[in-house]
Coordinates of C-alpha atoms in Angstrom, one line a residue:
Chain I
M249 CA 0.0 0.0 0.0
Q250 CA 1.2 3.5 -0.9
K251 CA 0.5 6.7 1.0
E252 CA 1.5 9.9 -0.7
I253 CA 3.2 12.4 1.6
I254 CA 4.4 15.0 -1.0
S255 CA 2.7 15.6 -4.3
R256 CA 4.5 16.9 -7.4
H257 CA 3.3 20.4 -6.7
Q258 CA 4.2 20.3 -3.0
L259 CA 7.7 19.1 -3.9
E260 CA 8.2 22.1 -6.1
V261 CA 7.1 24.4 -3.2
T262 CA 9.4 22.6 -0.8
L263 CA 12.4 22.8 -3.1
Q264 CA 11.7 26.5 -3.5
R265 CA 11.8 27.0 0.2
L266 CA 15.0 25.0 0.6
A267 CA 16.7 26.9 -2.2
C268 CA 15.6 30.2 -0.5
Q269 CA 17.1 29.0 2.9
L270 CA 20.4 28.2 1.1
V271 CA 20.6 31.7 -0.4
E272 CA 20.0 33.1 3.1
N273 CA 23.1 31.4 4.4
H274 CA 25.3 31.2 1.3
R275 CA 24.4 34.4 -0.6
D276 CA 26.1 34.3 -4.0
F277 CA 27.7 30.8 -3.5
S278 CA 31.1 32.2 -4.3
S279 CA 32.7 29.9 -1.7
T280 CA 30.0 27.3 -1.5
V281 CA 29.7 24.1 -3.6
I282 CA 26.7 21.7 -3.8
V283 CA 27.3 18.0 -3.7
G284 CA 24.4 15.6 -4.5
I285 CA 24.7 12.2 -3.0
Q286 CA 24.0 9.3 -5.4
R287 CA 21.5 8.4 -6.6
R288 CA 18.4 10.5 -5.8
G289 CA 20.3 13.3 -4.0
V290 CA 21.9 14.1 -7.4
V291 CA 18.6 14.7 -9.0
L292 CA 17.4 16.9 -6.1
A293 CA 20.7 18.8 -6.2
H294 CA 20.2 19.7 -9.9
K295 CA 16.6 20.7 -9.2
I296 CA 17.6 23.0 -6.5
G297 CA 20.5 24.3 -8.7
E298 CA 18.0 25.1 -11.4
I299 CA 15.9 27.2 -8.9
L300 CA 19.0 29.0 -7.7
R301 CA 20.0 29.9 -11.2
R302 CA 16.5 30.8 -12.4
D303 CA 15.1 32.6 -9.4
Y304 CA 18.2 34.0 -7.7
G305 CA 20.4 34.6 -10.7
I306 CA 23.3 32.6 -9.3
E307 CA 25.5 31.9 -12.3
D308 CA 28.6 30.2 -11.2
L309 CA 27.0 27.4 -9.2
K310 CA 29.2 24.4 -8.7
I311 CA 27.3 21.1 -8.4
G312 CA 29.0 17.8 -8.0
T313 CA 27.9 14.2 -7.5
L314 CA 29.3 11.9 -4.9
D315 CA 29.0 8.1 -4.6
V316 CA 29.7 6.7 -1.2
T317 CA 29.7 2.9 -2.0
F318 CA 33.4 2.4 -1.3
F319 CA 33.1 4.3 2.0
R320 CA 30.1 2.4 3.4
D321 CA 30.5 0.5 6.7
D322 CA 28.4 -2.5 5.5
F323 CA 30.7 -4.0 2.9
R324 CA 30.6 -7.8 3.2
R325 CA 27.6 -7.5 5.5
R326 CA 25.0 -6.9 2.9
E327 CA 23.0 -9.6 1.1
S328 CA 24.4 -8.6 -2.2
P329 CA 27.3 -6.3 -2.9
A330 CA 26.6 -2.7 -3.5
H331 CA 27.4 -1.2 -6.8
A332 CA 29.1 2.1 -7.2
N333 CA 27.7 5.0 -9.3
T334 CA 29.5 7.9 -10.8
T335 CA 31.3 10.4 -8.8
S336 CA 32.1 13.7 -10.4
I337 CA 33.6 16.6 -8.4
L338 CA 35.4 18.7 -10.9
F339 CA 36.2 21.6 -8.6
P340 CA 38.3 22.1 -5.5
V341 CA 36.6 21.6 -2.2
D342 CA 39.5 22.8 -0.1
N343 CA 38.4 25.7 2.1
Q344 CA 34.9 25.7 0.5
K345 CA 31.6 25.3 2.2
V346 CA 30.1 22.0 1.0
V347 CA 26.3 21.4 1.1
F348 CA 25.4 17.8 0.8
I349 CA 22.0 17.1 -0.7
D350 CA 20.3 13.8 -0.2
D351 CA 16.7 12.5 -0.5
V352 CA 16.2 10.8 2.9
L353 CA 18.0 11.0 6.2
H354 CA 17.3 7.7 7.9
T355 CA 20.0 5.8 9.8
G356 CA 22.6 8.5 9.0
R357 CA 25.1 5.9 7.7
T358 CA 25.0 7.1 4.1
Q359 CA 25.8 10.7 5.3
R360 CA 28.6 9.4 7.5
A361 CA 30.1 7.7 4.5
A362 CA 29.7 10.9 2.5
L363 CA 31.6 12.8 5.2
S364 CA 34.5 10.3 4.8
A365 CA 34.3 10.2 1.0
I366 CA 34.5 14.0 0.5
N367 CA 37.8 14.1 2.3
S368 CA 39.4 12.4 -0.7
F369 CA 38.8 15.6 -2.6
G370 CA 40.2 18.1 0.1
R371 CA 39.3 19.7 3.4
P372 CA 36.1 21.7 3.2
S373 CA 35.9 24.7 5.6
K374 CA 32.4 23.6 6.6
I375 CA 29.9 20.8 5.6
E376 CA 26.1 21.2 5.8
L377 CA 23.4 18.7 5.1
L378 CA 20.2 19.3 3.2
V379 CA 17.6 16.5 3.0
L380 CA 14.2 16.4 1.5
I381 CA 12.8 13.9 4.0
H382 CA 13.9 13.8 7.7
R383 CA 12.9 10.5 9.2
R384 CA 12.9 11.0 12.9
Y385 CA 13.6 8.4 15.6
S386 CA 15.6 6.1 13.2
R387 CA 19.1 7.5 13.6
Q388 CA 22.0 5.1 14.4
L389 CA 24.6 7.9 14.4
P390 CA 24.7 11.4 15.7
I391 CA 23.9 13.1 12.4
Q392 CA 21.2 15.8 12.0
P393 CA 20.2 17.9 8.9
D394 CA 20.8 21.7 8.6
Y395 CA 18.0 22.1 6.1
K396 CA 15.0 19.7 5.9
G397 CA 12.0 19.5 3.5
I398 CA 9.6 17.7 5.7
Q399 CA 9.8 15.7 8.8
V400 CA 8.1 12.3 8.9
D401 CA 7.7 9.6 11.6
V402 CA 7.5 6.2 9.9
A403 CA 6.7 2.9 11.5
E404 CA 9.2 0.0 11.3
G405 CA 8.4 -2.0 8.2
E406 CA 7.6 1.1 6.2
K407 CA 9.8 2.8 3.7
V408 CA 9.9 6.3 2.4
I409 CA 10.2 6.4 -1.4
V410 CA 11.3 9.5 -3.3
D411 CA 10.3 9.1 -6.9
V412 CA 12.2 11.5 -9.0
T413 CA 11.1 10.3 -12.4
Q414 CA 10.7 13.3 -14.6
G415 CA 7.0 14.4 -14.7
N416 CA 6.0 12.0 -12.0
E417 CA 7.9 13.4 -9.0
R418 CA 6.4 12.6 -5.6
V419 CA 7.2 11.1 -2.2
Y420 CA 5.2 8.2 -0.7
I421 CA 5.4 5.7 2.2
E422 CA 5.2 2.1 1.3
E423 CA 4.9 -1.0 3.5
I424 CA 7.8 -3.4 3.0
Chain S
M167 CA 24.4 -9.3 -12.5
D168 CA 25.7 -7.8 -9.3
T169 CA 28.1 -10.5 -8.2
L170 CA 30.8 -12.6 -9.8
S171 CA 30.0 -16.2 -10.7
V172 CA 33.3 -17.4 -9.2
D173 CA 34.9 -17.2 -5.8
H174 CA 38.5 -17.1 -7.1
L175 CA 40.0 -15.5 -10.2
L176 CA 41.9 -18.5 -11.6
G177 CA 41.6 -17.7 -15.3
I178 CA 39.4 -16.0 -17.9
K179 CA 38.2 -19.4 -19.0
Y180 CA 36.2 -19.8 -15.8
L181 CA 34.4 -16.5 -16.1
N182 CA 31.4 -15.6 -18.2
R183 CA 30.4 -12.5 -20.2
D184 CA 28.4 -11.0 -17.3
D185 CA 31.5 -11.4 -15.1
L186 CA 33.6 -9.4 -17.6
E187 CA 31.0 -6.7 -17.9
L188 CA 30.8 -6.4 -14.1
I189 CA 34.5 -6.2 -13.7
F190 CA 34.8 -3.5 -16.4
K191 CA 31.9 -1.5 -14.9
T192 CA 33.5 -1.6 -11.5
A193 CA 36.9 -0.7 -12.9
E194 CA 35.4 2.5 -14.3
T195 CA 34.4 3.6 -10.9
F196 CA 37.9 2.9 -9.6
T197 CA 39.4 4.8 -12.5
E198 CA 37.6 7.8 -11.2
V199 CA 38.8 7.1 -7.6
L200 CA 42.4 7.0 -9.0
S201 CA 41.9 10.5 -10.4
R202 CA 41.1 12.0 -7.0
P203 CA 43.6 14.0 -4.9
I204 CA 43.5 11.2 -2.3
K205 CA 43.3 7.9 -4.3
K206 CA 42.3 5.6 -1.5
V207 CA 39.0 4.1 -0.3
P208 CA 38.4 2.1 2.9
S209 CA 36.5 -0.9 1.3
L210 CA 38.9 -3.7 2.2
N211 CA 39.7 -2.3 5.6
G212 CA 40.4 -5.3 7.9
I213 CA 41.1 -7.7 5.0
T214 CA 44.6 -9.1 4.6
V215 CA 46.0 -10.0 1.2
A216 CA 49.2 -12.0 0.7
N217 CA 51.1 -11.5 -2.5
L218 CA 53.0 -14.7 -3.2
F219 CA 55.4 -14.3 -6.1
F220 CA 57.3 -17.5 -6.9
E221 CA 58.5 -15.9 -10.1
N222 CA 60.1 -12.5 -10.7
S223 CA 57.7 -9.7 -11.4
T224 CA 57.9 -6.0 -11.0
R225 CA 54.9 -4.4 -12.6
T226 CA 52.3 -7.0 -11.8
R227 CA 53.3 -7.2 -8.2
T228 CA 53.6 -3.4 -7.8
S229 CA 50.2 -3.0 -9.5
F230 CA 48.5 -5.5 -7.2
E231 CA 50.2 -4.0 -4.2
L232 CA 49.0 -0.5 -5.1
A233 CA 45.5 -1.8 -5.8
E234 CA 45.4 -3.5 -2.4
K235 CA 46.7 -0.5 -0.6
R236 CA 44.3 1.9 -2.4
L237 CA 41.5 -0.4 -1.2
S238 CA 43.0 -0.1 2.4
A239 CA 43.7 -3.9 2.7
D240 CA 46.6 -5.1 4.8
V241 CA 49.3 -6.4 2.6
V242 CA 52.1 -9.0 3.1
N243 CA 54.6 -9.7 0.4
F244 CA 56.4 -12.9 -0.2
S245 CA 59.0 -13.6 -2.9
A246 CA 60.4 -17.0 -3.6
G247 CA 64.0 -15.9 -3.7
V248 CA 64.0 -14.7 -0.1
S249 CA 61.7 -17.4 1.4
S250 CA 61.9 -21.0 2.6
V251 CA 60.9 -22.2 -0.8
S252 CA 64.6 -22.2 -1.7
K253 CA 65.1 -24.4 1.4
G254 CA 62.7 -27.0 0.0
E255 CA 59.3 -26.1 1.4
T256 CA 56.3 -27.3 -0.6
L257 CA 53.8 -24.9 -2.1
I258 CA 51.0 -26.1 0.2
D259 CA 53.2 -25.8 3.3
T260 CA 54.3 -22.3 2.4
V261 CA 50.7 -21.2 1.9
Q262 CA 49.4 -23.0 5.0
N263 CA 51.9 -21.2 7.1
I264 CA 50.9 -17.9 5.6
L265 CA 47.2 -18.6 6.1
A266 CA 47.9 -19.5 9.7
M267 CA 48.6 -15.8 10.0
K268 CA 44.9 -15.2 9.1
V269 CA 45.2 -14.1 5.5
D270 CA 41.9 -13.7 3.6
M271 CA 43.1 -13.5 0.0
V272 CA 46.1 -14.7 -1.9
V273 CA 47.5 -13.2 -5.1
M274 CA 49.9 -15.7 -6.6
R275 CA 52.3 -16.0 -9.4
H276 CA 53.8 -19.4 -9.9
P277 CA 55.9 -21.1 -12.7
N278 CA 53.6 -24.1 -12.7
P279 CA 50.4 -24.1 -14.8
G280 CA 47.4 -24.8 -12.5
A281 CA 49.1 -23.8 -9.3
G282 CA 46.3 -21.4 -8.4
I283 CA 43.6 -24.0 -9.1
F284 CA 45.5 -26.5 -6.9
L285 CA 45.7 -23.9 -4.1
S286 CA 42.0 -22.9 -4.4
K287 CA 41.0 -26.5 -3.7
N288 CA 43.3 -26.9 -0.7
V289 CA 43.3 -23.6 1.3
P290 CA 40.4 -21.6 2.7
A291 CA 41.3 -18.3 1.1
Q292 CA 40.3 -16.6 -2.1
I293 CA 42.9 -17.0 -4.8
V294 CA 43.8 -14.5 -7.6
N295 CA 46.0 -15.9 -10.3
A296 CA 48.7 -13.4 -11.2
G297 CA 50.2 -15.7 -13.8
D298 CA 50.7 -19.5 -13.6
G299 CA 53.3 -20.8 -16.0
A300 CA 52.2 -20.7 -19.6
H301 CA 48.5 -21.1 -18.6
E302 CA 46.7 -17.9 -17.8
H303 CA 47.3 -14.3 -16.6
P304 CA 43.7 -13.2 -16.2
T305 CA 44.2 -9.6 -14.9
Q306 CA 46.6 -8.8 -17.8
A307 CA 43.9 -9.9 -20.3
L308 CA 41.3 -7.9 -18.4
L309 CA 43.4 -4.7 -18.4
D310 CA 44.2 -5.2 -22.1
S311 CA 40.5 -5.4 -23.0
Y312 CA 39.7 -2.6 -20.6
S313 CA 42.3 -0.3 -22.3
L314 CA 40.8 -1.1 -25.7
R315 CA 37.3 -0.5 -24.5
R316 CA 38.3 2.8 -23.1
K317 CA 39.7 3.8 -26.4
W318 CA 36.9 2.3 -28.6
G319 CA 33.9 1.9 -26.4
S320 CA 33.6 -1.8 -27.2
V321 CA 35.8 -4.6 -28.7
E322 CA 32.8 -6.3 -30.3
G323 CA 33.5 -7.0 -34.0
K324 CA 37.0 -5.6 -33.7
K325 CA 40.1 -7.6 -34.9
I326 CA 43.0 -8.1 -32.6
V327 CA 46.3 -9.8 -33.5
I328 CA 48.6 -11.2 -30.8
V329 CA 52.2 -11.2 -32.1
G330 CA 55.2 -13.2 -30.8
D331 CA 55.8 -16.1 -28.7
I332 CA 52.3 -17.7 -28.4
T333 CA 53.5 -21.1 -27.1
H334 CA 55.1 -19.7 -23.9
S335 CA 52.6 -17.0 -23.3
R336 CA 49.9 -17.0 -20.6
V337 CA 49.0 -13.4 -21.7
A338 CA 48.0 -14.8 -25.2
I339 CA 45.7 -17.5 -23.9
S340 CA 43.9 -15.2 -21.4
N341 CA 43.6 -12.6 -24.1
I342 CA 42.1 -15.1 -26.6
Y343 CA 39.5 -16.1 -24.1
A344 CA 38.6 -12.6 -23.0
L345 CA 38.5 -11.0 -26.4
Q346 CA 36.4 -13.9 -28.0
M347 CA 34.0 -13.7 -25.0
Q348 CA 33.4 -10.0 -25.9
G349 CA 32.8 -10.8 -29.6
A350 CA 36.2 -9.8 -31.0
E351 CA 38.1 -11.7 -33.7
V352 CA 41.5 -12.9 -32.7
M353 CA 44.6 -13.8 -34.8
V354 CA 47.9 -15.0 -33.6
C355 CA 51.1 -14.3 -35.5
G356 CA 54.7 -15.4 -35.0
P357 CA 57.3 -17.9 -36.1
A358 CA 55.6 -21.3 -36.8
T359 CA 57.9 -22.8 -34.0
L360 CA 56.3 -20.4 -31.4
I361 CA 52.7 -21.1 -32.3
P362 CA 51.1 -24.2 -30.7
K363 CA 50.0 -26.7 -33.3
H364 CA 46.4 -26.9 -32.3
I365 CA 45.7 -23.3 -31.5
G366 CA 43.2 -23.2 -34.3
A367 CA 40.9 -25.2 -32.1
L368 CA 40.4 -22.1 -30.0
G369 CA 38.9 -20.4 -33.0
V370 CA 41.7 -18.1 -33.7
K371 CA 43.3 -17.3 -37.1
V372 CA 47.0 -18.1 -37.6
E373 CA 49.3 -16.0 -39.7
T374 CA 53.1 -16.1 -40.0
D375 CA 53.5 -13.0 -42.1
L376 CA 53.5 -9.9 -39.8
R377 CA 52.6 -7.4 -42.5
K378 CA 49.5 -9.3 -43.5
A379 CA 48.5 -9.7 -39.9
L380 CA 48.9 -6.0 -39.1
N381 CA 46.9 -5.0 -42.2
W382 CA 44.1 -7.3 -41.0
C383 CA 43.8 -6.0 -37.4
D384 CA 42.5 -3.0 -35.5
A385 CA 45.0 -3.5 -32.7
A386 CA 48.2 -5.5 -32.2
N387 CA 49.3 -6.9 -28.9
M388 CA 53.1 -7.3 -29.2
L389 CA 54.3 -9.9 -26.8
R390 CA 57.8 -10.2 -25.4
V391 CA 60.0 -13.1 -26.5
Q392 CA 60.2 -15.1 -23.3
H393 CA 63.8 -16.3 -23.4
E394 CA 63.6 -17.6 -19.8
R395 CA 60.8 -20.1 -20.7
Q396 CA 62.5 -21.4 -23.9
D397 CA 64.4 -24.6 -23.2
I398 CA 65.6 -24.7 -26.8
S399 CA 66.1 -22.2 -29.6
Y400 CA 62.9 -21.6 -31.5
F401 CA 64.3 -19.3 -34.1
P402 CA 67.8 -19.0 -35.6
S403 CA 68.8 -15.6 -34.1
K404 CA 67.4 -12.5 -32.4
Q405 CA 68.3 -10.5 -35.6
E406 CA 66.2 -12.7 -37.7
Y407 CA 63.3 -12.4 -35.3
V408 CA 63.5 -8.6 -35.3
K409 CA 63.6 -8.6 -39.1
L410 CA 60.6 -10.8 -39.5
Y411 CA 58.5 -10.0 -36.4
G412 CA 59.8 -6.8 -35.0
L413 CA 57.5 -3.7 -35.5
D414 CA 59.2 -0.5 -36.4
K415 CA 57.8 2.9 -37.3
T416 CA 58.3 2.4 -41.1
L417 CA 56.2 -0.7 -41.1
L418 CA 53.6 0.9 -38.8
D419 CA 53.3 3.9 -41.1
S420 CA 53.1 1.8 -44.2
L421 CA 49.9 0.0 -43.1
D422 CA 46.5 0.6 -44.6
K423 CA 45.1 2.1 -41.4
K424 CA 46.2 3.4 -38.0
I425 CA 46.2 0.5 -35.6
T426 CA 46.5 0.5 -31.8
I427 CA 49.6 -1.0 -30.2
L428 CA 49.6 -2.8 -26.9
H429 CA 52.4 -4.5 -25.0
P430 CA 52.1 -6.3 -21.7
G431 CA 55.6 -5.3 -20.7
P432 CA 58.4 -5.5 -20.0
I433 CA 59.4 -4.2 -23.4
N434 CA 62.6 -5.4 -25.1
R435 CA 63.0 -2.2 -27.0
G436 CA 64.4 -2.9 -30.5
V437 CA 63.2 -6.5 -30.4
E438 CA 59.5 -6.9 -30.6
I439 CA 58.9 -3.1 -31.1
T440 CA 61.2 -0.2 -31.5
S441 CA 61.3 2.8 -29.1
E442 CA 59.7 5.0 -31.7
V443 CA 56.7 2.6 -31.9
A444 CA 56.5 2.2 -28.1
D445 CA 56.3 5.9 -27.6
C446 CA 54.1 6.9 -30.6
D447 CA 50.5 8.2 -30.3
Q448 CA 49.1 4.8 -31.5
S449 CA 50.6 3.1 -28.5
I450 CA 48.5 2.6 -25.4
I451 CA 51.2 0.9 -23.4
L452 CA 51.3 3.4 -20.5
E453 CA 47.5 3.5 -20.4
Q454 CA 47.6 -0.3 -19.9
V455 CA 49.8 0.1 -16.8
E456 CA 47.5 2.8 -15.4
N457 CA 44.4 0.8 -16.1
G458 CA 46.0 -2.3 -14.5
V459 CA 45.6 -0.8 -11.0
A460 CA 41.8 0.0 -11.6
I461 CA 41.2 -3.5 -13.0
R462 CA 43.0 -5.2 -10.0
M463 CA 41.1 -3.0 -7.6
A464 CA 37.8 -4.1 -9.2
V465 CA 38.7 -7.8 -9.1
L466 CA 39.8 -7.7 -5.4
Y467 CA 36.7 -5.6 -4.5
L468 CA 34.3 -7.9 -6.2
L469 CA 35.9 -11.1 -4.9
A470 CA 36.1 -9.7 -1.3
S471 CA 32.4 -8.7 -1.5
K472 CA 31.5 -12.4 -2.0
R473 CA 33.4 -13.5 1.1
M474 CA 30.6 -13.4 3.6
N475 CA 27.6 -14.1 1.3

C-alpha cells in the first residue's frame, strides 16, 4: 500500500523554500559548492540548482555528484554487494563550504560515509546537510540535517520512497 | 548481474560475459577514484592480502600491491627468492603457514600451470592468479580489454592480433578467451615454431606474415619473447626475429590504417617493437599500466564482497 506524503506540486514548493534557505546562508555561492549524494540526491541537487540559477540569478554554481559505496560500513555484510555509481567533483573543495543534498535521512550511515568520501577531494571549511525527508527516531549515528524539506515519523516495516522520475515526482510511504 | 559467478580468479576461462562486464563497470568507478587527490577508499579495511610471487615480477606485483593499498587492505609480500621455498618447502606448506597468520586473499604468481587451481582446492582463502606458467594471466587480459574498451567503447566486432611467442605466453591464452567472449576476432602471429600446433581449435586465425597480420587487425598486442621459458632455440637468431616479427615505425606507417599498439611489458626495446613505436601516439602501453591498477582493484573488491555471502 502506498501513502503519498508529497505531491508533485508540493515538492516544487518545498524545493523553492530549501533553495531560499540556502541563499540566506550562502548568498552568491562564491565559496560554496553543492554535492548531490548518489542516486536521488543528485537529481534533487540539480533541481535546487535550477531554482538557484533561475530565481536567484546565481550563475557560477558548482554542483558535483558523490557516490559513497566504497566508504560504506556494511561492505561484506549486505545480502548482495553494493554497486558504485558515478562520482564527479570537478572543482576544488579545499576551504569551500560544502552542502550535501540527499533525499532521505534515515540511519545516518550514508551521510557518515559521505563525510569520509568528501575528504578524498580536500578539506572543506564547513559541511552542511540538506535533506528532503527527515525520518525522525531512526538515527543510528549522531547526524542531523541543517535544512529539511519535511519531517516524517515512519513505523518500522515502512519505507519512504522518493520518486524523481521526470514528470512523476512525488514522495510516498510504502509497506515493505 | 551484481556479483561474480566465481569465488576465485583463476583464469578468464572460468568467467562468463556477465562477469567481464561487471569487472569493467566496477573498474570504471575505480578509474575515477584514482583521479582524486586522495586515491584511497576504505572498502577492504580489515582484509589481509598476501602477494605470493614464486617468479620474478615488477609491474604486476607493484600494480597488485598498489591496488590492495588503495582499497585499504593489509598487505604482506612474499617472494620465492627470499623465502623458505629455496630451502625445499612445498607450495602447500608455504601457503598453509601464511594462512595460519589469518590471510583472507592470496594473489599468486607461480611457474607451474594450474598452481592457483590447486591452491583454491586446498586452502580456505580466495585466490587471484597473477600468472601461472604458460597457462593464464587473467588480470593482464582484463586490463588489455579494458584499455581497448576505453579507447573504442567496445571490442565487439574488432580484430586483434597477438604477435610473438604464443607457445610460452599466458597473456596470449587469457587474451584469446577474454576477447572472444566479448565478440572480437583474434589472430595469432609469430614464427611457426612459437605457435602451438592446435591453437586453431580455440577459433583463432593463424598468420606467419607480420605485415598481413597487421593489415588485417585494428589492434596489435606485441608480446615479449620469453627467453627464460624457452628450453631450446625456437628461431635462428634475435636479428632474424627482429627482421621478421619486429615492429618499427616504417612498417607501422606503411599500413592501410592506424592500428592501436599494446604491449604487456616489460618491453625489449628494439626487439618486438622499437622505441619509436612504443612511444608513438598509436601506442596505449602506458594506459595499460595505469588501467592495471583499476582492474585489479575491481577484481579484489568484487571477490572480497562475496566472502561473507
